[in-house]
Coordinates of C-alpha atoms and ligand atoms in Angstrom, one line a residue:
M19 CA 1.9 -18.2 42.2
T20 CA -1.6 -19.8 42.9
A21 CA -2.6 -22.9 41.1
P22 CA -4.3 -22.2 37.8
R23 CA -8.1 -22.4 37.9
D24 CA -9.6 -25.4 36.3
P25 CA -11.6 -24.1 33.2
D26 CA -13.8 -27.2 33.3
A27 CA -14.8 -26.8 37.0
T28 CA -18.3 -25.5 36.2
R29 CA -19.1 -28.7 34.2
S30 CA -19.8 -30.5 37.4
A31 CA -21.3 -27.7 39.4
P32 CA -25.0 -28.4 39.2
R33 CA -26.2 -25.5 41.3
L34 CA -25.0 -22.7 39.0
G35 CA -27.7 -20.7 37.2
D36 CA -28.5 -21.1 33.5
S37 CA -26.8 -17.8 32.5
T38 CA -23.6 -18.6 34.3
R39 CA -23.5 -22.1 32.9
A40 CA -24.2 -20.8 29.3
I41 CA -21.4 -18.2 29.6
R42 CA -18.9 -20.7 31.0
A43 CA -19.8 -23.5 28.6
A44 CA -19.7 -21.3 25.5
S45 CA -16.3 -19.9 26.5
R46 CA -14.5 -23.2 27.0
T47 CA -11.9 -23.1 24.2
P48 CA -11.0 -26.5 22.8
E49 CA -7.5 -27.7 23.4
V50 CA -5.9 -28.6 20.1
L51 CA -2.7 -30.6 20.2
Q52 CA -2.2 -30.6 16.4
R53 CA -1.2 -27.4 14.6
P54 CA -3.9 -26.2 12.2
T55 CA -2.7 -25.9 8.6
S56 CA -4.3 -22.5 8.3
I57 CA -3.6 -19.8 10.8
P58 CA -6.8 -19.6 12.9
I59 CA -8.8 -16.5 13.3
F60 CA -8.4 -15.6 17.0
Q61 CA -11.7 -13.8 17.1
T62 CA -11.4 -12.6 20.7
A63 CA -11.0 -9.2 22.3
T64 CA -9.5 -10.7 25.5
F65 CA -7.1 -13.5 26.5
T66 CA -7.3 -15.2 29.9
S67 CA -4.2 -15.6 32.0
A68 CA -3.5 -18.3 34.5
D69 CA -3.4 -15.8 37.4
A70 CA -3.3 -12.1 38.2
E71 CA 0.5 -12.0 38.2
S72 CA 0.8 -13.4 34.7
L73 CA -2.0 -11.1 33.4
A74 CA 0.0 -8.1 34.7
A75 CA 3.2 -9.4 33.2
V76 CA 1.7 -10.1 29.8
A77 CA -0.3 -6.8 29.7
G78 CA 2.8 -4.9 30.7
D79 CA 5.0 -6.6 28.0
A80 CA 7.3 -8.1 30.7
R81 CA 6.3 -11.6 29.4
A82 CA 5.4 -12.7 25.9
G83 CA 1.7 -13.5 25.5
Y84 CA -1.6 -12.0 24.7
S85 CA -4.0 -10.1 27.0
Y86 CA -6.1 -7.7 24.8
S87 CA -6.5 -7.6 21.1
R88 CA -5.8 -3.9 20.7
L89 CA -2.4 -4.6 22.1
S90 CA -1.8 -7.8 20.1
N91 CA -3.6 -10.7 18.6
P92 CA -2.1 -14.0 17.3
T93 CA -3.7 -13.8 13.8
T94 CA -2.6 -10.2 13.3
T95 CA 0.8 -10.9 14.7
A96 CA 1.2 -13.7 12.2
L97 CA 0.5 -11.3 9.4
G98 CA 3.1 -8.8 10.7
D99 CA 5.7 -11.5 10.9
T100 CA 4.8 -12.8 7.5
Y101 CA 5.2 -9.4 6.0
A102 CA 8.6 -8.9 7.7
E103 CA 9.8 -12.1 5.9
L104 CA 8.4 -11.0 2.5
A105 CA 9.9 -7.5 2.8
G106 CA 13.2 -8.6 4.2
G107 CA 12.8 -6.8 7.5
E108 CA 13.8 -7.7 11.0
A109 CA 10.2 -7.2 12.2
G110 CA 6.8 -6.4 10.8
I111 CA 3.4 -5.2 12.0
A112 CA -0.2 -5.2 10.5
L113 CA -2.5 -2.3 10.9
A114 CA -6.1 -1.3 10.1
S115 CA -5.4 0.0 6.6
G116 CA -2.6 1.3 4.3
M117 CA -3.3 4.8 5.5
A118 CA -3.1 3.7 9.2
A119 CA 0.2 2.0 8.4
I120 CA 1.6 5.2 6.8
H121 CA 0.3 7.3 9.7
A122 CA 1.8 5.0 12.3
A123 CA 5.2 4.8 10.5
C124 CA 5.4 8.6 10.2
A125 CA 4.0 9.3 13.7
A126 CA 6.6 6.8 15.2
V127 CA 9.4 9.0 14.0
L128 CA 8.1 12.6 13.7
R129 CA 7.9 15.3 16.3
A130 CA 6.5 18.9 16.1
G131 CA 9.0 21.1 14.2
D132 CA 10.4 18.2 12.1
R133 CA 10.6 18.5 8.4
V134 CA 9.5 15.9 5.8
V135 CA 10.5 15.7 2.1
A136 CA 7.8 13.9 0.1
P137 CA 7.0 13.3 -3.5
L138 CA 5.1 15.7 -5.7
A139 CA 3.7 12.7 -7.6
G140 CA 2.1 10.3 -5.1
Y141 CA -1.0 9.0 -3.5
G142 CA -3.5 11.8 -2.7
S143 CA -4.4 10.7 0.8
T144 CA -0.8 10.4 1.8
R145 CA -0.2 13.9 0.6
V146 CA -3.3 15.1 2.6
Q147 CA -2.2 13.1 5.7
L148 CA 1.3 14.7 5.6
L149 CA 0.2 18.2 4.7
D150 CA -3.1 18.6 6.6
Y151 CA -2.7 16.3 9.6
F152 CA 1.0 16.2 10.4
G153 CA 1.2 19.8 9.2
R154 CA -1.4 20.7 11.7
F155 CA 0.8 19.5 14.5
G156 CA 3.8 21.5 13.4
V157 CA 5.5 19.2 10.8
E158 CA 6.8 21.0 7.8
V159 CA 6.3 19.2 4.5
D160 CA 8.2 20.0 1.2
L161 CA 7.1 18.3 -2.0
V162 CA 9.7 17.5 -4.5
D163 CA 10.1 15.5 -7.8
I164 CA 11.5 12.4 -6.3
T165 CA 12.9 11.2 -9.6
D166 CA 15.2 14.2 -9.8
L167 CA 18.0 13.3 -7.4
D168 CA 19.6 16.8 -7.5
A169 CA 16.3 18.3 -6.5
V170 CA 15.9 15.8 -3.7
A171 CA 19.5 16.5 -2.5
A172 CA 18.8 20.3 -2.6
A173 CA 15.5 19.8 -0.7
L174 CA 17.2 17.7 2.0
A175 CA 20.1 20.1 2.4
A176 CA 17.9 23.2 2.5
S177 CA 17.0 22.6 6.2
P178 CA 17.4 19.8 8.7
T179 CA 15.1 17.0 7.6
R180 CA 13.8 14.0 9.7
L181 CA 12.2 12.0 7.0
L182 CA 12.3 11.4 3.3
F183 CA 9.2 9.6 2.0
A184 CA 8.8 8.0 -1.4
E185 CA 6.6 5.6 -3.3
S186 CA 8.4 2.8 -5.2
S187 CA 6.2 3.4 -8.1
A188 CA 4.0 6.5 -7.7
N189 CA 0.2 6.4 -7.7
P190 CA -1.0 7.1 -10.4
T191 CA 1.9 7.9 -12.8
T192 CA 4.2 5.0 -12.0
F193 CA 7.2 7.3 -11.7
V194 CA 9.8 5.1 -10.1
A195 CA 12.0 6.0 -7.0
D196 CA 15.7 5.1 -7.1
H197 CA 15.7 3.6 -3.6
A198 CA 19.5 3.1 -3.3
A199 CA 20.2 6.7 -4.2
L200 CA 17.4 8.2 -2.2
A201 CA 18.3 6.1 0.9
E202 CA 21.9 7.3 0.6
L203 CA 20.9 11.0 0.2
A204 CA 18.5 10.7 3.2
H205 CA 21.1 9.0 5.5
R206 CA 23.8 11.5 4.5
Q207 CA 21.6 14.2 6.0
D208 CA 20.6 12.0 9.0
A209 CA 17.1 11.6 7.7
L210 CA 15.1 8.4 7.7
Y211 CA 13.9 6.9 4.4
I212 CA 10.4 5.5 4.4
V213 CA 8.9 3.9 1.3
D214 CA 5.3 3.1 0.3
N215 CA 5.8 0.0 -1.7
T216 CA 2.1 -0.6 -2.5
F217 CA 2.2 -0.3 -6.3
A218 CA 5.3 -2.5 -6.8
S219 CA 4.8 -5.0 -3.9
S220 CA 7.5 -6.9 -2.1
H221 CA 7.6 -9.6 -4.7
V222 CA 8.7 -7.1 -7.3
C223 CA 10.8 -4.6 -5.2
R224 CA 12.3 -4.8 -1.7
P225 CA 13.2 -1.2 -0.6
L226 CA 14.6 -2.4 2.8
E227 CA 17.3 -4.4 0.9
L228 CA 18.1 -1.1 -1.0
G229 CA 18.6 1.0 2.2
A230 CA 15.1 2.1 3.3
D231 CA 14.5 2.2 7.0
L232 CA 10.8 1.3 6.9
V233 CA 8.6 -0.1 4.2
V234 CA 4.8 0.3 4.2
E235 CA 2.2 -1.4 2.0
S236 CA -1.5 -1.2 1.7
A237 CA -2.2 -4.9 2.1
T238 CA -5.7 -4.1 0.8
K239 CA -4.0 -4.4 -2.6
Y240 CA -1.6 -7.1 -3.8
L241 CA -1.1 -8.9 -0.5
G242 CA -4.8 -9.4 0.1
G243 CA -5.3 -9.5 -3.6
H244 CA -9.0 -10.3 -3.9
S245 CA -10.7 -6.9 -3.1
D246 CA -12.2 -8.2 0.1
V247 CA -10.1 -6.7 2.8
I248 CA -8.7 -3.4 4.0
A249 CA -5.4 -3.7 5.8
G250 CA -1.9 -2.2 6.0
V251 CA 1.6 -3.5 6.9
V252 CA 5.0 -2.1 7.9
A253 CA 8.4 -3.7 8.1
G254 CA 11.8 -2.6 9.2
T255 CA 14.2 -2.9 12.1
R256 CA 12.9 -4.2 15.5
A257 CA 13.5 -0.9 17.1
L258 CA 11.5 1.1 14.5
I259 CA 8.7 -1.5 14.5
D260 CA 8.5 -1.3 18.3
A261 CA 7.9 2.4 17.9
V262 CA 5.3 1.8 15.2
T263 CA 3.6 -0.7 17.5
A264 CA 3.4 1.8 20.3
V265 CA 1.5 4.2 17.9
R266 CA -0.8 1.4 16.8
V267 CA -1.6 0.5 20.5
D268 CA -2.2 4.1 21.5
T269 CA -4.2 5.2 18.5
G270 CA -6.1 2.0 18.2
A271 CA -5.3 1.4 14.5
V272 CA -5.4 -2.4 14.9
L273 CA -6.3 -4.8 12.3
A274 CA -9.2 -7.2 13.1
P275 CA -8.2 -10.9 13.2
F276 CA -10.6 -11.8 10.4
E277 CA -9.0 -9.2 8.1
A278 CA -5.6 -10.6 9.1
F279 CA -6.7 -14.1 8.2
L280 CA -8.0 -13.0 4.8
T281 CA -4.7 -11.2 4.1
L282 CA -2.7 -14.2 5.1
R283 CA -4.9 -16.4 2.8
G284 CA -4.2 -14.0 0.0
I285 CA -0.4 -14.1 0.7
L286 CA -0.4 -17.9 0.1
T287 CA -0.7 -17.2 -3.7
F288 CA 0.9 -13.7 -3.7
P289 CA 4.1 -14.4 -5.7
I290 CA 2.2 -16.5 -8.3
R291 CA -0.4 -13.8 -8.7
M292 CA 2.4 -11.1 -9.0
D293 CA 4.1 -13.0 -11.8
R294 CA 0.8 -13.2 -13.7
H295 CA 0.0 -9.5 -13.0
G296 CA 3.4 -8.6 -14.4
Q297 CA 3.0 -10.7 -17.5
N298 CA -0.5 -9.4 -18.2
A299 CA 0.5 -5.8 -17.6
R300 CA 3.6 -6.1 -19.8
A301 CA 1.5 -7.4 -22.7
L302 CA -1.2 -4.8 -22.3
A303 CA 1.2 -2.0 -22.0
G304 CA 3.2 -3.1 -25.1
W305 CA -0.1 -3.3 -27.0
L306 CA -1.3 0.1 -25.8
E307 CA 1.9 1.7 -27.0
R308 CA 1.1 0.8 -30.5
Q309 CA -2.5 2.1 -30.5
E310 CA -3.7 5.2 -32.3
G311 CA -5.1 7.8 -29.8
V312 CA -2.8 6.6 -27.0
E313 CA -0.4 9.5 -26.4
R314 CA 1.8 8.0 -23.7
V315 CA 2.1 4.7 -21.9
L316 CA 3.8 4.6 -18.5
Y317 CA 4.8 1.1 -17.5
P318 CA 7.9 0.5 -15.4
G319 CA 8.6 -2.8 -17.3
L320 CA 8.8 -1.1 -20.7
P321 CA 12.1 0.4 -22.0
S322 CA 10.1 3.6 -22.8
H323 CA 9.4 4.3 -19.1
P324 CA 11.5 7.3 -17.9
Q325 CA 13.0 5.3 -15.0
H326 CA 13.3 1.9 -16.7
P327 CA 17.1 1.8 -15.9
V328 CA 16.3 2.0 -12.2
V329 CA 13.7 -0.7 -12.6
E330 CA 16.3 -2.9 -14.3
R331 CA 18.7 -2.4 -11.4
Q332 CA 16.3 -2.6 -8.4
W333 CA 13.2 -4.6 -9.4
R334 CA 12.7 -8.3 -9.9
P335 CA 14.0 -9.2 -13.4
D336 CA 11.2 -9.5 -16.0
N337 CA 8.5 -8.1 -13.7
G338 CA 7.5 -4.5 -14.0
G339 CA 4.5 -5.0 -11.6
G340 CA 0.9 -4.9 -12.4
M341 CA 0.3 -1.2 -12.5
L342 CA 0.4 1.0 -15.7
S343 CA -0.9 4.4 -16.7
F344 CA -1.7 5.8 -20.1
E345 CA -2.8 9.1 -21.6
V346 CA -5.5 9.2 -24.3
A347 CA -6.0 11.9 -26.8
G348 CA -9.2 13.8 -26.0
G349 CA -8.5 14.6 -22.4
R350 CA -11.0 14.0 -19.5
A351 CA -14.0 13.2 -21.8
A352 CA -12.1 10.5 -23.8
G353 CA -10.6 9.1 -20.6
Q354 CA -14.0 8.7 -19.0
A355 CA -15.4 7.3 -22.2
I356 CA -12.9 4.5 -22.0
I357 CA -13.9 3.7 -18.5
D358 CA -17.5 3.6 -19.4
S359 CA -16.9 1.5 -22.6
L360 CA -14.8 -1.2 -21.0
G361 CA -16.9 -4.3 -20.3
L362 CA -14.5 -6.6 -18.4
T363 CA -13.0 -4.2 -15.9
E364 CA -14.2 -3.0 -12.5
R365 CA -15.2 0.7 -12.3
T366 CA -13.7 1.1 -8.9
A367 CA -11.0 3.2 -7.2
S368 CA -8.8 0.5 -5.9
L369 CA -5.9 -1.7 -7.3
G370 CA -3.9 -4.8 -6.8
S371 CA -6.7 -7.3 -7.2
V372 CA -7.5 -10.3 -9.4
H373 CA -9.9 -8.0 -11.2
T374 CA -8.6 -5.5 -13.7
M375 CA -9.5 -2.0 -12.4
V376 CA -9.4 1.2 -14.4
V377 CA -9.6 4.6 -12.8
H378 CA -9.5 8.2 -13.9
P379 CA -7.1 9.6 -11.1
P380 CA -8.1 13.3 -11.5
S381 CA -11.6 12.3 -10.4
T382 CA -10.8 9.6 -7.9
S383 CA -7.4 8.9 -6.1
Q384 CA -6.1 12.4 -6.8
R385 CA -9.4 14.3 -6.4
Q386 CA -7.9 16.3 -3.5
L387 CA -5.6 18.1 -5.9
T388 CA -6.3 21.3 -7.9
E389 CA -5.7 21.3 -11.6
A390 CA -2.3 23.1 -11.1
E391 CA -1.3 20.5 -8.5
L392 CA -2.4 17.7 -10.9
L393 CA -0.2 19.0 -13.6
A394 CA 2.7 19.6 -11.3
S395 CA 2.4 15.9 -10.3
G396 CA 2.6 14.8 -14.0
I397 CA -1.2 14.0 -14.2
R398 CA -2.9 15.2 -17.4
P399 CA -6.7 15.2 -17.8
G400 CA -6.6 12.2 -20.1
L401 CA -4.6 10.0 -17.8
L402 CA -6.0 6.6 -16.9
R403 CA -4.6 4.2 -14.3
V404 CA -4.9 0.5 -14.9
S405 CA -4.4 -2.2 -12.3
V406 CA -4.0 -5.2 -14.6
G407 CA -5.7 -8.2 -13.1
L408 CA -5.4 -11.9 -13.7
E409 CA -7.9 -12.3 -16.5
D410 CA -6.8 -13.8 -19.9
V411 CA -4.8 -11.0 -21.5
E412 CA -6.3 -11.5 -24.9
D413 CA -9.7 -10.7 -23.5
L414 CA -8.4 -7.5 -21.9
V415 CA -6.8 -6.4 -25.1
A416 CA -10.0 -7.0 -27.0
D417 CA -11.9 -5.0 -24.4
F418 CA -9.5 -2.1 -24.5
D419 CA -9.5 -2.2 -28.3
R420 CA -13.3 -1.6 -28.3
A421 CA -13.0 1.1 -25.7
L422 CA -10.3 3.0 -27.5
A423 CA -12.4 3.1 -30.7
V424 CA -15.1 4.9 -28.7
A425 CA -12.5 7.2 -27.1
R426 CA -11.2 8.1 -30.6
Q427 CA -14.8 9.1 -31.6
V428 CA -15.2 11.2 -28.5
A429 CA -11.8 12.9 -29.2
A430 CA -12.8 13.6 -32.8
T431 CA -16.2 15.0 -31.9
S432 CA -14.7 17.3 -29.2
G433 CA -11.8 18.2 -31.5
A434 CA -9.5 18.0 -28.5
S435 CA -6.1 16.4 -28.1
G436 CA -4.9 15.9 -24.5
G437 CA -7.6 18.1 -23.2
T438 CA -5.4 20.9 -22.0
S439 CA -3.0 23.4 -23.5
A440 CA -0.8 23.2 -20.4
P441 CA 2.5 21.2 -20.8
A442 CA 2.7 17.9 -19.0
P443 CA 5.5 18.2 -16.5
A444 CA 6.4 14.6 -16.2
P445 CA 9.2 14.0 -13.6
G446 CA 12.2 12.5 -15.3
A447 CA 11.1 14.0 -18.7
T448 CA 10.3 17.7 -18.0
P449 CA 11.7 19.8 -15.1
V450 CA 9.4 20.8 -12.4
A451 CA 10.0 23.1 -9.5
A452 CA 12.8 21.7 -7.3
A453 CA 10.6 21.7 -4.3
A454 CA 7.1 23.1 -3.8
R455 CA 5.4 23.8 -0.5
F456 CA 1.7 23.5 -0.5
D457 CA 0.1 25.3 2.5
R458 CA -3.3 23.8 2.9
Ligands
PLP523 C1 0.0 3.9 -3.0 C2 -1.0 3.8 -2.0 N1 -0.7 3.9 -0.7 C3 -1.6 3.8 0.3 C4 -2.9 3.5 0.1 C5 -3.9 3.4 1.2 O1 -4.3 2.1 1.4 P1 -5.6 1.8 2.2 O2 -6.8 2.1 1.3 O3 -5.5 0.3 2.5 O4 -5.7 2.6 3.4 C6 -3.3 3.4 -1.3 C7 -4.7 3.2 -1.6 O5 -5.1 3.2 -2.7 C8 -2.4 3.6 -2.3 O6 -2.7 3.5 -3.6

């Protein structure tokens, strides 16, 4: 091994040109002997090794270290490690977004000809990714009511299955997956069980401890928590995370160090925020249940939720999360009137932030679905999804009170109730087809 080059050598080399001196001087990283309290933003594409041999060893993974930020970056690695600890996994990884995390987790384990069983009720982009992208490469996807364990068992037994996918609490209905039962059903058929835990968050529910093989979260939501970052994370066994890492490296779905830093900063207050999200959501949901014109409230922390017993067994006691849905009389028009009448909430399609956010899923997160697919997923035209923020809950209640009064007027004027004559096939309450295949 040759002696490492002295990074300061150019300081005393008077004959170098101005450009050379500028480049060398402005790249001289300070040596810091004390650990910074905050994880620094390693805003660099490349890392310099002492010599050619160590560069080759680091780039080829033979030696621990950093060479190129698409392969790994200390700030991003710190986020992956942090998430592993929060989720109870052996290892973790951060990616460019929640969708990138879902893609990398699935691509790490799926091959052409494999079969996936996924929820009928779930996030629209995940459904599209599975059906339209993995489907395009020969993966077969069957959608099933994940809350109906007999239907899941039948779907898994129908044909060899590589992967069972579920959301802890479904976007947007909040239908809750029984992780212990689903993991057992999947493993009995030699399938892997992957969970999107975005709605619940790892403070409220830990799918890995209940048998899941991989857990995925959009860190854009509760982990970041402040609506200022797009990021995704995955945790699980070291072997599976290595496979996810290979997908991230080769597809380039890396998270930038600044985004990793913002997410880490959010995580400093994540459990405290989640407790307040849970308290606010519980109070708002309980109040909504008593209001005229509200046809149904779906909040996992309320005894009226169809899967409340699962929540009591598998979620943090006294925290049903920050997400709720409710249906207003008057259908789509009344639902949109509520959104337009609320003064304190953000009219935006995201969730998991300090800000309360209300969306009308049929026109936002579930816009990819046809009316029939919406109904099959338990989504009626008047359904609203609320991500309850950290504001004072009395203010939120007063705001919703005003908005509901407007919605009641809209419902009375249009003479509608529910906005559709079709039944609401809510999983856990009304049977839906055991498994439906959508060829799109
Ligand atoms: C349940 C769920 N999973 C995944 C995602 C995707 O996350 P991202 O927007 O960070 O890609 C979302 C986004 O809303 C979501 O609600």
